[in-house]
JSON list of C-alpha atoms in Angstrom, two decimals:
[
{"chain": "A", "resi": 6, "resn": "UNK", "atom": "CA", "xyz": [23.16, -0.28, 33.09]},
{"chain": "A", "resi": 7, "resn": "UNK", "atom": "CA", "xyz": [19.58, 0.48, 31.28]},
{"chain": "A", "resi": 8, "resn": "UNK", "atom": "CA", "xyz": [18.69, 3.28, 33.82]},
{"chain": "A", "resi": 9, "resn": "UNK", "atom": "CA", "xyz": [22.18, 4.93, 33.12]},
{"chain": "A", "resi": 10, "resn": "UNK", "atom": "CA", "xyz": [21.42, 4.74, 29.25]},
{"chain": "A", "resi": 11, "resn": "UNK", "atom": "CA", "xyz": [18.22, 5.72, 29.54]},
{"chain": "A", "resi": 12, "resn": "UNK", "atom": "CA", "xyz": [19.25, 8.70, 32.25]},
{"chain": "A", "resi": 13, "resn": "UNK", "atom": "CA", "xyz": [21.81, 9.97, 29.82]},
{"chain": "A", "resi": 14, "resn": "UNK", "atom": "CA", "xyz": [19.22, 10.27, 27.28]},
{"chain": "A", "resi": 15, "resn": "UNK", "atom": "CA", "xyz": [17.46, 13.46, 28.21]},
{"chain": "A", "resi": 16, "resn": "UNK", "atom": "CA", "xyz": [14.51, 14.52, 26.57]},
{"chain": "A", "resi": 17, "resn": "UNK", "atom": "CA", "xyz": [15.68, 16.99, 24.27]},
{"chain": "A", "resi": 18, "resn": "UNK", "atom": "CA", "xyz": [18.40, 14.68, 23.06]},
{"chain": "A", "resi": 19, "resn": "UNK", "atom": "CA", "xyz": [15.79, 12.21, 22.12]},
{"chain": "A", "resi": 20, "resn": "UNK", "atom": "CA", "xyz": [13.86, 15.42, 20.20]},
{"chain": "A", "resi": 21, "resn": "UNK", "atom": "CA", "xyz": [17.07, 15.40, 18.51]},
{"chain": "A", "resi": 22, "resn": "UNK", "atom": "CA", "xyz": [17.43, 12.18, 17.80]},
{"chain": "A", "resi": 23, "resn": "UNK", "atom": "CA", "xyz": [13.87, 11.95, 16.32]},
{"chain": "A", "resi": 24, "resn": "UNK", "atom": "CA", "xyz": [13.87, 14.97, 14.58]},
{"chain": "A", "resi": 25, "resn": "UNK", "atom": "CA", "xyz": [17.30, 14.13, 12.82]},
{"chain": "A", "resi": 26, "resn": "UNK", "atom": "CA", "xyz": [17.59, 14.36, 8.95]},
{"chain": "A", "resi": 27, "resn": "UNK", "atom": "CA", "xyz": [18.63, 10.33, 9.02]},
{"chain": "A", "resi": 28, "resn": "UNK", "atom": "CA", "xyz": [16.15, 9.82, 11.49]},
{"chain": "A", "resi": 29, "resn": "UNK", "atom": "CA", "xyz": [13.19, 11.55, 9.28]},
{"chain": "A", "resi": 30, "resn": "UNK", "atom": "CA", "xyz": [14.37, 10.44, 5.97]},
{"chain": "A", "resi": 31, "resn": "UNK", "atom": "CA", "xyz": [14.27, 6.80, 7.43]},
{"chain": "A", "resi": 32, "resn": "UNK", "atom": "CA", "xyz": [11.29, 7.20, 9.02]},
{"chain": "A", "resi": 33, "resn": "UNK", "atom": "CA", "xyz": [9.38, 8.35, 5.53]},
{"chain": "A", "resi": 34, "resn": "UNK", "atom": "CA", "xyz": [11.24, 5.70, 3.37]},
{"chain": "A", "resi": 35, "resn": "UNK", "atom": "CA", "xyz": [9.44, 3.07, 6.23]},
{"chain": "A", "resi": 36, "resn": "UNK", "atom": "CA", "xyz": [6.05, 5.11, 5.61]},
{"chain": "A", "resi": 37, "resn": "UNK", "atom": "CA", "xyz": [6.48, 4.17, 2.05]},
{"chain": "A", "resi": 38, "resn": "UNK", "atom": "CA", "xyz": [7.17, 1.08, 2.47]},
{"chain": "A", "resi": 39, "resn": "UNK", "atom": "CA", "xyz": [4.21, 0.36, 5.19]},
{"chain": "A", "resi": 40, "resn": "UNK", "atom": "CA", "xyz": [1.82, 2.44, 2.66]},
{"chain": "A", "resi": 41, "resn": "UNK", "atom": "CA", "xyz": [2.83, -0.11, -0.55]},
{"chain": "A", "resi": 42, "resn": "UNK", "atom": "CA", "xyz": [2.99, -3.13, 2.00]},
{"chain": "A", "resi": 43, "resn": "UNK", "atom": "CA", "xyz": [-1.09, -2.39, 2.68]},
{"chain": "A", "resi": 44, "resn": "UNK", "atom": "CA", "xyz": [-1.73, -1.60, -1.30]},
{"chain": "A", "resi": 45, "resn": "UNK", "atom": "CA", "xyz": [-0.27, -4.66, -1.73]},
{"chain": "A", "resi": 46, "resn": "UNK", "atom": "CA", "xyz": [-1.73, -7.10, 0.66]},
{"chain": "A", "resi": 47, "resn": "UNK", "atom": "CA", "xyz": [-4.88, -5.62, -0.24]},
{"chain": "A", "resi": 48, "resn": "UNK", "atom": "CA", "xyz": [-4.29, -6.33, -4.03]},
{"chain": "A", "resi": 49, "resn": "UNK", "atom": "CA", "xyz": [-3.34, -9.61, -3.32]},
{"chain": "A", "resi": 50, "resn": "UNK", "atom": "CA", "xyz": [-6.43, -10.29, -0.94]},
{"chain": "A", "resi": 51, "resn": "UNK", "atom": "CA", "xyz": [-8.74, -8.84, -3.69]},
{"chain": "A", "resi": 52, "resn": "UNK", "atom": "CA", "xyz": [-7.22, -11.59, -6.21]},
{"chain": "A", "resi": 53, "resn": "UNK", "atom": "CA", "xyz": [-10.01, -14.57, -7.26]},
{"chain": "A", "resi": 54, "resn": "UNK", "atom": "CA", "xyz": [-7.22, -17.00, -6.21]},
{"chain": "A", "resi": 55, "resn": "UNK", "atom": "CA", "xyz": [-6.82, -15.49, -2.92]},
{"chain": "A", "resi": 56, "resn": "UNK", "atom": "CA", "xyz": [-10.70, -15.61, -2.46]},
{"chain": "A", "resi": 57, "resn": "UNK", "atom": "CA", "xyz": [-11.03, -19.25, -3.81]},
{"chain": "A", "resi": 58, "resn": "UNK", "atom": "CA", "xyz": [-8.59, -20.51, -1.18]},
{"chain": "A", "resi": 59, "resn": "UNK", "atom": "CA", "xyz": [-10.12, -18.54, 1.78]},
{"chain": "A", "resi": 60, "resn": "UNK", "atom": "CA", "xyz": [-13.41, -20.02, 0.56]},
{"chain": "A", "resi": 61, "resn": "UNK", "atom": "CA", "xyz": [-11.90, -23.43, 0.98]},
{"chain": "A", "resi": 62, "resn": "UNK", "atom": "CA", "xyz": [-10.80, -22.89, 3.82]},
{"chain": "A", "resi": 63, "resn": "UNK", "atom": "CA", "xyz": [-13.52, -21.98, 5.24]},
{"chain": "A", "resi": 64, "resn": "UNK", "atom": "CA", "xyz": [-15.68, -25.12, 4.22]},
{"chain": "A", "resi": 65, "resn": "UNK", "atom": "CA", "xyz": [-16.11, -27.96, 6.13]},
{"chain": "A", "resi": 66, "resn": "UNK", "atom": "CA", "xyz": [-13.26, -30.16, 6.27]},
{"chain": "A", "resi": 67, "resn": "UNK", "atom": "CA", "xyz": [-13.54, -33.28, 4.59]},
{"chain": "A", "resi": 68, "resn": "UNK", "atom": "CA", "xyz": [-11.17, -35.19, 3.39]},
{"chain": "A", "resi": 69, "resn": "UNK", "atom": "CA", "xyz": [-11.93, -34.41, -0.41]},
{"chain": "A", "resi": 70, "resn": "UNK", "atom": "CA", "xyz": [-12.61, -30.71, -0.55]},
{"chain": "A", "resi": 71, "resn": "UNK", "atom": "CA", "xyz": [-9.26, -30.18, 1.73]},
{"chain": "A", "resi": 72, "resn": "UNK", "atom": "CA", "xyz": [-6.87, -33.00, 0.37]},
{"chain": "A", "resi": 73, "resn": "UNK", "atom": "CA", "xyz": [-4.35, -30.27, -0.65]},
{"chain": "A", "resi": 74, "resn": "UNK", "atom": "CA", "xyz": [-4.49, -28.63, 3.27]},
{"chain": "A", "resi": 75, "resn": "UNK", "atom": "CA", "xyz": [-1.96, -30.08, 5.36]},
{"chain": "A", "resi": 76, "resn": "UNK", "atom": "CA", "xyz": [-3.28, -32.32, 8.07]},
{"chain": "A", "resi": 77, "resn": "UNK", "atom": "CA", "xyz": [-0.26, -31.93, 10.43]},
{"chain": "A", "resi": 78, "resn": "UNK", "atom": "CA", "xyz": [2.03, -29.18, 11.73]},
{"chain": "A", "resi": 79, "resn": "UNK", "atom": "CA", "xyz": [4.81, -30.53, 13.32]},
{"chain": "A", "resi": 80, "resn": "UNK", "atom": "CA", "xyz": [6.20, -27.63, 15.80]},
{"chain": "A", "resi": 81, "resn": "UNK", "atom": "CA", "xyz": [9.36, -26.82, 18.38]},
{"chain": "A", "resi": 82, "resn": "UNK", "atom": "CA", "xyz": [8.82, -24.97, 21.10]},
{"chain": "A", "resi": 83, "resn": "UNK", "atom": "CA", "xyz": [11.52, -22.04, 20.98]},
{"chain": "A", "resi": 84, "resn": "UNK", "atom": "CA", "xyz": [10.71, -19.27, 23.00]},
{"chain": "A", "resi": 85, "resn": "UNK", "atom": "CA", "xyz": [12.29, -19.45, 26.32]},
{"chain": "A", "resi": 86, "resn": "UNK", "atom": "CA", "xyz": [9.50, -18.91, 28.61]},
{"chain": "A", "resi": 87, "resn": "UNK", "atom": "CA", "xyz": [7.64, -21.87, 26.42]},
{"chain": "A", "resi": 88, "resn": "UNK", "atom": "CA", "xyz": [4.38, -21.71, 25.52]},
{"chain": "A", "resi": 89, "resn": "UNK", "atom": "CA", "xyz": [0.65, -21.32, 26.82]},
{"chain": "A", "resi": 90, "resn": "UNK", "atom": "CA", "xyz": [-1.91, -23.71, 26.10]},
{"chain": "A", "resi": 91, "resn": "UNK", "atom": "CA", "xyz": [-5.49, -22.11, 25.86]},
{"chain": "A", "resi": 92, "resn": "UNK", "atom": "CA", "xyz": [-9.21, -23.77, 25.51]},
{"chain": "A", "resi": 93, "resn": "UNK", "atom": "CA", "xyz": [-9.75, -21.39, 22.37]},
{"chain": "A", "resi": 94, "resn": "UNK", "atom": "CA", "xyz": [-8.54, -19.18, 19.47]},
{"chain": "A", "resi": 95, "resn": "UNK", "atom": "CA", "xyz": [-8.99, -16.20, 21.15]},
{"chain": "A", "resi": 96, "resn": "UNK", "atom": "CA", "xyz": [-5.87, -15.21, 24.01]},
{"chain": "A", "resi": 97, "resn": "UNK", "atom": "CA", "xyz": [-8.11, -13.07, 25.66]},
{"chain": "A", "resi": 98, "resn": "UNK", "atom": "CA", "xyz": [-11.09, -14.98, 26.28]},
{"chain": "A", "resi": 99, "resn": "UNK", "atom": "CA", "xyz": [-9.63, -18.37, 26.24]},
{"chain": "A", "resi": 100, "resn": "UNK", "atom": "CA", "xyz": [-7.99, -19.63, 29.97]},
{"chain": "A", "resi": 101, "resn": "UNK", "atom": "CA", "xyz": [-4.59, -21.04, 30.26]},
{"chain": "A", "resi": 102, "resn": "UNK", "atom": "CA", "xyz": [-4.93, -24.76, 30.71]},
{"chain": "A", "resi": 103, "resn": "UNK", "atom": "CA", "xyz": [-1.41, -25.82, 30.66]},
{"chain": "A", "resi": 104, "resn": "UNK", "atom": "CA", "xyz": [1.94, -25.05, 29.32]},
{"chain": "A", "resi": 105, "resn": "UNK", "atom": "CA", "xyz": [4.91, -26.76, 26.52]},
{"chain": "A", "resi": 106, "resn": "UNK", "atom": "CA", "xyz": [8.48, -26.31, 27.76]},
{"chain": "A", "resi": 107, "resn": "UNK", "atom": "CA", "xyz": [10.90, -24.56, 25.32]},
{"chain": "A", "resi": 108, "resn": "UNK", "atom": "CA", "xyz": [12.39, -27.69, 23.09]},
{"chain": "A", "resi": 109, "resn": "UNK", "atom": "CA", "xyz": [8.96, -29.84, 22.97]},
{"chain": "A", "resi": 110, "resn": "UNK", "atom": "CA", "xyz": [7.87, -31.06, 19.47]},
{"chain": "A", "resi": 111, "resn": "UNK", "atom": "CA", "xyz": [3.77, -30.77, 19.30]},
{"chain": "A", "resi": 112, "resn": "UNK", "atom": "CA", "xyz": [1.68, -31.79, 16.40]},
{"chain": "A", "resi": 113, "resn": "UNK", "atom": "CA", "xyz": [-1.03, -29.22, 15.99]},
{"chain": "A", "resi": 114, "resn": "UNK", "atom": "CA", "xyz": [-3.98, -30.70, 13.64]},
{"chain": "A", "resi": 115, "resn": "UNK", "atom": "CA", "xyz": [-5.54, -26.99, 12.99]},
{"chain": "A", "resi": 116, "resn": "UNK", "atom": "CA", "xyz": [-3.89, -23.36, 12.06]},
{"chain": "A", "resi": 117, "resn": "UNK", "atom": "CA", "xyz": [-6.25, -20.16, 12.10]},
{"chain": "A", "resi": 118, "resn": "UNK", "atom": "CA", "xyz": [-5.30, -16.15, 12.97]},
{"chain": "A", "resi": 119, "resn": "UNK", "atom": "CA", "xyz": [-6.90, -14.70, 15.77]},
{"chain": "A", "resi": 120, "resn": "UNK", "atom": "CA", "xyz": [-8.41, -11.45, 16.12]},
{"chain": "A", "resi": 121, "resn": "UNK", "atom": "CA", "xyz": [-4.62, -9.67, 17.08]},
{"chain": "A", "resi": 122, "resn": "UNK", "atom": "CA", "xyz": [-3.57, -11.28, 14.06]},
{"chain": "A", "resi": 123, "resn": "UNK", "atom": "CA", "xyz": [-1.64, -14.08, 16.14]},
{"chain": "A", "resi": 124, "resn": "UNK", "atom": "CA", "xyz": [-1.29, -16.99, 14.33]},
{"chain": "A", "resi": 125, "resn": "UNK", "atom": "CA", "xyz": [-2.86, -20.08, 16.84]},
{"chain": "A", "resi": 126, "resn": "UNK", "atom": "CA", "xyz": [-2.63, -23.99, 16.31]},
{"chain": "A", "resi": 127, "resn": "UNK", "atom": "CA", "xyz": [-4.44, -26.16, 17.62]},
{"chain": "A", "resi": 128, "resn": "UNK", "atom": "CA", "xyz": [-2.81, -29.27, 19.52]},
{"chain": "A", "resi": 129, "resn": "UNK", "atom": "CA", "xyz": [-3.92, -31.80, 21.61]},
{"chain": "A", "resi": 130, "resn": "UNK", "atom": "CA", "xyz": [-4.08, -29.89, 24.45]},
{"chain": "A", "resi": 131, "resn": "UNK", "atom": "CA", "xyz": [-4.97, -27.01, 23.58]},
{"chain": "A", "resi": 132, "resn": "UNK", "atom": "CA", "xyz": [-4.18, -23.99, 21.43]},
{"chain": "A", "resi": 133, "resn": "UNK", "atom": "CA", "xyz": [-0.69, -22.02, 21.05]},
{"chain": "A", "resi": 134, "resn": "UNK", "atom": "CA", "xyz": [0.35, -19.19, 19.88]},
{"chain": "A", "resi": 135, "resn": "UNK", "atom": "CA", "xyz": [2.87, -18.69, 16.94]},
{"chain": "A", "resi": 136, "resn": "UNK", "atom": "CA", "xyz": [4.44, -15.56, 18.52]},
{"chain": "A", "resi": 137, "resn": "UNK", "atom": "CA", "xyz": [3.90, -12.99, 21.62]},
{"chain": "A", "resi": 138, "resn": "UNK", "atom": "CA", "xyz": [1.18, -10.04, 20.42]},
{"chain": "A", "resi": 139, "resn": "UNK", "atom": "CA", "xyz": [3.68, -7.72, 22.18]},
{"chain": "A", "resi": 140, "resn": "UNK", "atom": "CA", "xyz": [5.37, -5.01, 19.28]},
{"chain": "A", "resi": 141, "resn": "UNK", "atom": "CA", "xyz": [8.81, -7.37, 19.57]},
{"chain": "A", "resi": 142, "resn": "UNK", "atom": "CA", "xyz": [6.50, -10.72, 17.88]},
{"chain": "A", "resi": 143, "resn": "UNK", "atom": "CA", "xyz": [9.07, -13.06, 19.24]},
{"chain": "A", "resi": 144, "resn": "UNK", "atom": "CA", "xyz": [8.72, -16.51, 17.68]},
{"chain": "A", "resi": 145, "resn": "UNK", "atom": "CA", "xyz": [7.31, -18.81, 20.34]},
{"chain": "A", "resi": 146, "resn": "UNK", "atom": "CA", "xyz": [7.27, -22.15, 18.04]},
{"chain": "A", "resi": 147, "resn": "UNK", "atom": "CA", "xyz": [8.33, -22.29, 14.56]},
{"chain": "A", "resi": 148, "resn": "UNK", "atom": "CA", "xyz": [6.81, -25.01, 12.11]},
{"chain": "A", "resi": 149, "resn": "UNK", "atom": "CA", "xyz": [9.49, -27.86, 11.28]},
{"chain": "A", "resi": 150, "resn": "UNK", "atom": "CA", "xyz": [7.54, -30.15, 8.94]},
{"chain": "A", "resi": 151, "resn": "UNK", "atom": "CA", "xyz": [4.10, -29.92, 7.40]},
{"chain": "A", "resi": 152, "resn": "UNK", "atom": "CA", "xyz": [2.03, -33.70, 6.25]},
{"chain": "A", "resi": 153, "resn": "UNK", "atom": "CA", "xyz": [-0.90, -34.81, 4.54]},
{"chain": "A", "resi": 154, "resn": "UNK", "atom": "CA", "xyz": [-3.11, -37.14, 4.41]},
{"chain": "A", "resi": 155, "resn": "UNK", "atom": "CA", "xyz": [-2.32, -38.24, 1.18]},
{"chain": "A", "resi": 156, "resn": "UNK", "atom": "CA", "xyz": [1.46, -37.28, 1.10]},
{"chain": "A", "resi": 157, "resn": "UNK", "atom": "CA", "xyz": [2.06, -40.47, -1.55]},
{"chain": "A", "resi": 158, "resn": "UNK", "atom": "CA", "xyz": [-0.72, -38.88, -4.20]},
{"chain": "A", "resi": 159, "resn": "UNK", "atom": "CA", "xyz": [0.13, -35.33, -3.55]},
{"chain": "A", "resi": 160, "resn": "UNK", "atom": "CA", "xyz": [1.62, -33.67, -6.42]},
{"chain": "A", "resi": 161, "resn": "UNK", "atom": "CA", "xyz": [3.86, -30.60, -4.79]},
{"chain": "A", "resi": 162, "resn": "UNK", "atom": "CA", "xyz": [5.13, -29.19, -8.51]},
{"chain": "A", "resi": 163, "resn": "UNK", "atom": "CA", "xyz": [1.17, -28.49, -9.22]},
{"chain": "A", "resi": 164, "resn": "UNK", "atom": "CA", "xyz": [0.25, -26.61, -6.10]},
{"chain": "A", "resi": 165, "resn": "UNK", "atom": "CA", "xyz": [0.71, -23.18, -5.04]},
{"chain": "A", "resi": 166, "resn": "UNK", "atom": "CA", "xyz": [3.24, -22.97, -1.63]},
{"chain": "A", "resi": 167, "resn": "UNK", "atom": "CA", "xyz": [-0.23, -21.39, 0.05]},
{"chain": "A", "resi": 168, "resn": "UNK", "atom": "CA", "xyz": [-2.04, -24.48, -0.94]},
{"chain": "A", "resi": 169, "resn": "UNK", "atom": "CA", "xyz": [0.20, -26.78, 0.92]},
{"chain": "A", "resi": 170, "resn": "UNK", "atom": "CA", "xyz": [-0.22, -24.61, 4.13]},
{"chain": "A", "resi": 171, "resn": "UNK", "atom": "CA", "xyz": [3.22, -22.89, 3.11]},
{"chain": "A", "resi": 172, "resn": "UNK", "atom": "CA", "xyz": [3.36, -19.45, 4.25]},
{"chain": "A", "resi": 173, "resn": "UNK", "atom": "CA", "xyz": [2.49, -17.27, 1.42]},
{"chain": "A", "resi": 174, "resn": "UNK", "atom": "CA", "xyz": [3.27, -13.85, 0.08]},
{"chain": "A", "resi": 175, "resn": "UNK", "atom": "CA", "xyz": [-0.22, -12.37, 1.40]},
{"chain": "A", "resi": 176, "resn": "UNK", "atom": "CA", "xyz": [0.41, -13.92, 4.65]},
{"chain": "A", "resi": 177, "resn": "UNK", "atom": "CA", "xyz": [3.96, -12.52, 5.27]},
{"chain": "A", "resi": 178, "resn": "UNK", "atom": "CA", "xyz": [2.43, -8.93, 4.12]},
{"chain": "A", "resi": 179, "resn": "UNK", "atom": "CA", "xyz": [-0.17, -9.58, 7.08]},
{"chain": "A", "resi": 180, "resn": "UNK", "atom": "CA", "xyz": [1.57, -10.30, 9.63]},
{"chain": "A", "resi": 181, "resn": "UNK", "atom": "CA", "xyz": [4.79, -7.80, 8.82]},
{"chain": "A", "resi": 182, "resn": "UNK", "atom": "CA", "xyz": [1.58, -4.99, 8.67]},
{"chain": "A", "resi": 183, "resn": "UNK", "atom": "CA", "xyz": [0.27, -5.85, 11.92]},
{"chain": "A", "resi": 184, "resn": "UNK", "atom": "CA", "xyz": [4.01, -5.63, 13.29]},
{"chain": "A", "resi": 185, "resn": "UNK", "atom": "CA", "xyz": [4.31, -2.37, 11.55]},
{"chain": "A", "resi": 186, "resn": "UNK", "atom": "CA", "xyz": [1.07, -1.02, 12.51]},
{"chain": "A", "resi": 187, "resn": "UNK", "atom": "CA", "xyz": [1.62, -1.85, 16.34]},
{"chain": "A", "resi": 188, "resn": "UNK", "atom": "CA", "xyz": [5.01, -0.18, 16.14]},
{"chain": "A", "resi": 189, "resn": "UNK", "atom": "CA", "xyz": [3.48, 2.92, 14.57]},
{"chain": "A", "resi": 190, "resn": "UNK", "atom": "CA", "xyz": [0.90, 3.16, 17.43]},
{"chain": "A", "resi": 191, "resn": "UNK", "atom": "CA", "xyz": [3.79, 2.84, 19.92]},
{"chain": "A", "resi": 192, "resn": "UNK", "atom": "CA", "xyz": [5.35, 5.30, 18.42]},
{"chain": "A", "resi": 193, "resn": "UNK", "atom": "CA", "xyz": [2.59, 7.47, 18.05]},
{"chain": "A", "resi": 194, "resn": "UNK", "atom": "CA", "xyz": [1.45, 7.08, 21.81]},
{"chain": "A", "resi": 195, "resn": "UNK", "atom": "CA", "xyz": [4.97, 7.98, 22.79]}
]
């Protein structure tokens, strides 16, 4: 049934289709919103808060300069296919050392971004991926429950969401650019 869809679609009716008054009025209200997305994530990134926490995170972890990072990410397995376990951060680099079926609950102890922007934990085993790198992005575990160390002493009305490993506003920006930037490049390789 694809090839048929994709056979009655000639070429020039995709021209069309492209170069469509909806098509080009959507496409520039998506421009604007991928150009104030970046002036935005940028802004936010530039903010002394922002910098403080990446600072923090990137200290040694003990457990008084990190008390307000979560310790635990509890995880579920969703994507059909399940997902890889790697020796490292890095998908490329890293080799496959395993696999979780689709419906396993992990812990992962760790939570960085890779260099595709792929959001990684770190598990027992090994490390796995958030979501595919492909343009789609589809979800290959989602995050169920977050803990601390000191979950009895922890005083959630004081923090920040990002400071209790909650995604944050900066984060979201991130990783909606780098889903908007590979789609542009798709669609400018087309």
């Amino acid at each position: 049934q694809k090839s048929e869809i994709s056979a009655s679609w000639s070429g020039q009716k995709w021209q069309q289709a492209i170069t469509g008054e909806k098509f080009v009025e959507c496409f520039k209200v998506l421009s604007r919103l991928c150009r104030s997305s970046q002036l935005e994530v940028s802004r936010l990134r530039s903010t002394k808060e922002h910098l403080d926490l990446e600072a923090a995170r990137l200290q040694p972890k003990t457990a008084k300069s990190h008390a307000t990072h979560p310790t635990t990410y509890t995880l579920l397995i969703v994507n059909p296919d399940g997902a890889v376990i790697r020796d490292g951060i890095s998908i490329d680099f890293a080799s496959a050392v395993g696999s979780y079926d689709m419906g396993t609950v992990i812990e992962a102890r760790d939570r960085v971004v890779n260099e595709s922007g792929v959001v990684r934990y770190e598990s027992e085993r090994g490390w796995v991926s958030e979501c595919t790198r492909g343009s789609g992005r589809e979800p290959i575990c989602e995050v169920f429950e977050v803990t601390h160390a000191g979950d009895a002493d922890l005083q959630v009305g004081d923090r920040k969401g990002s400071d209790l490993g909650v995604t944050d506003l900066s984060t979201i920006g991130s990783n909606t650019l780098s889903r908007l930037a590979s789609t542009f490049k798709n669609l400018s390789v087309s």
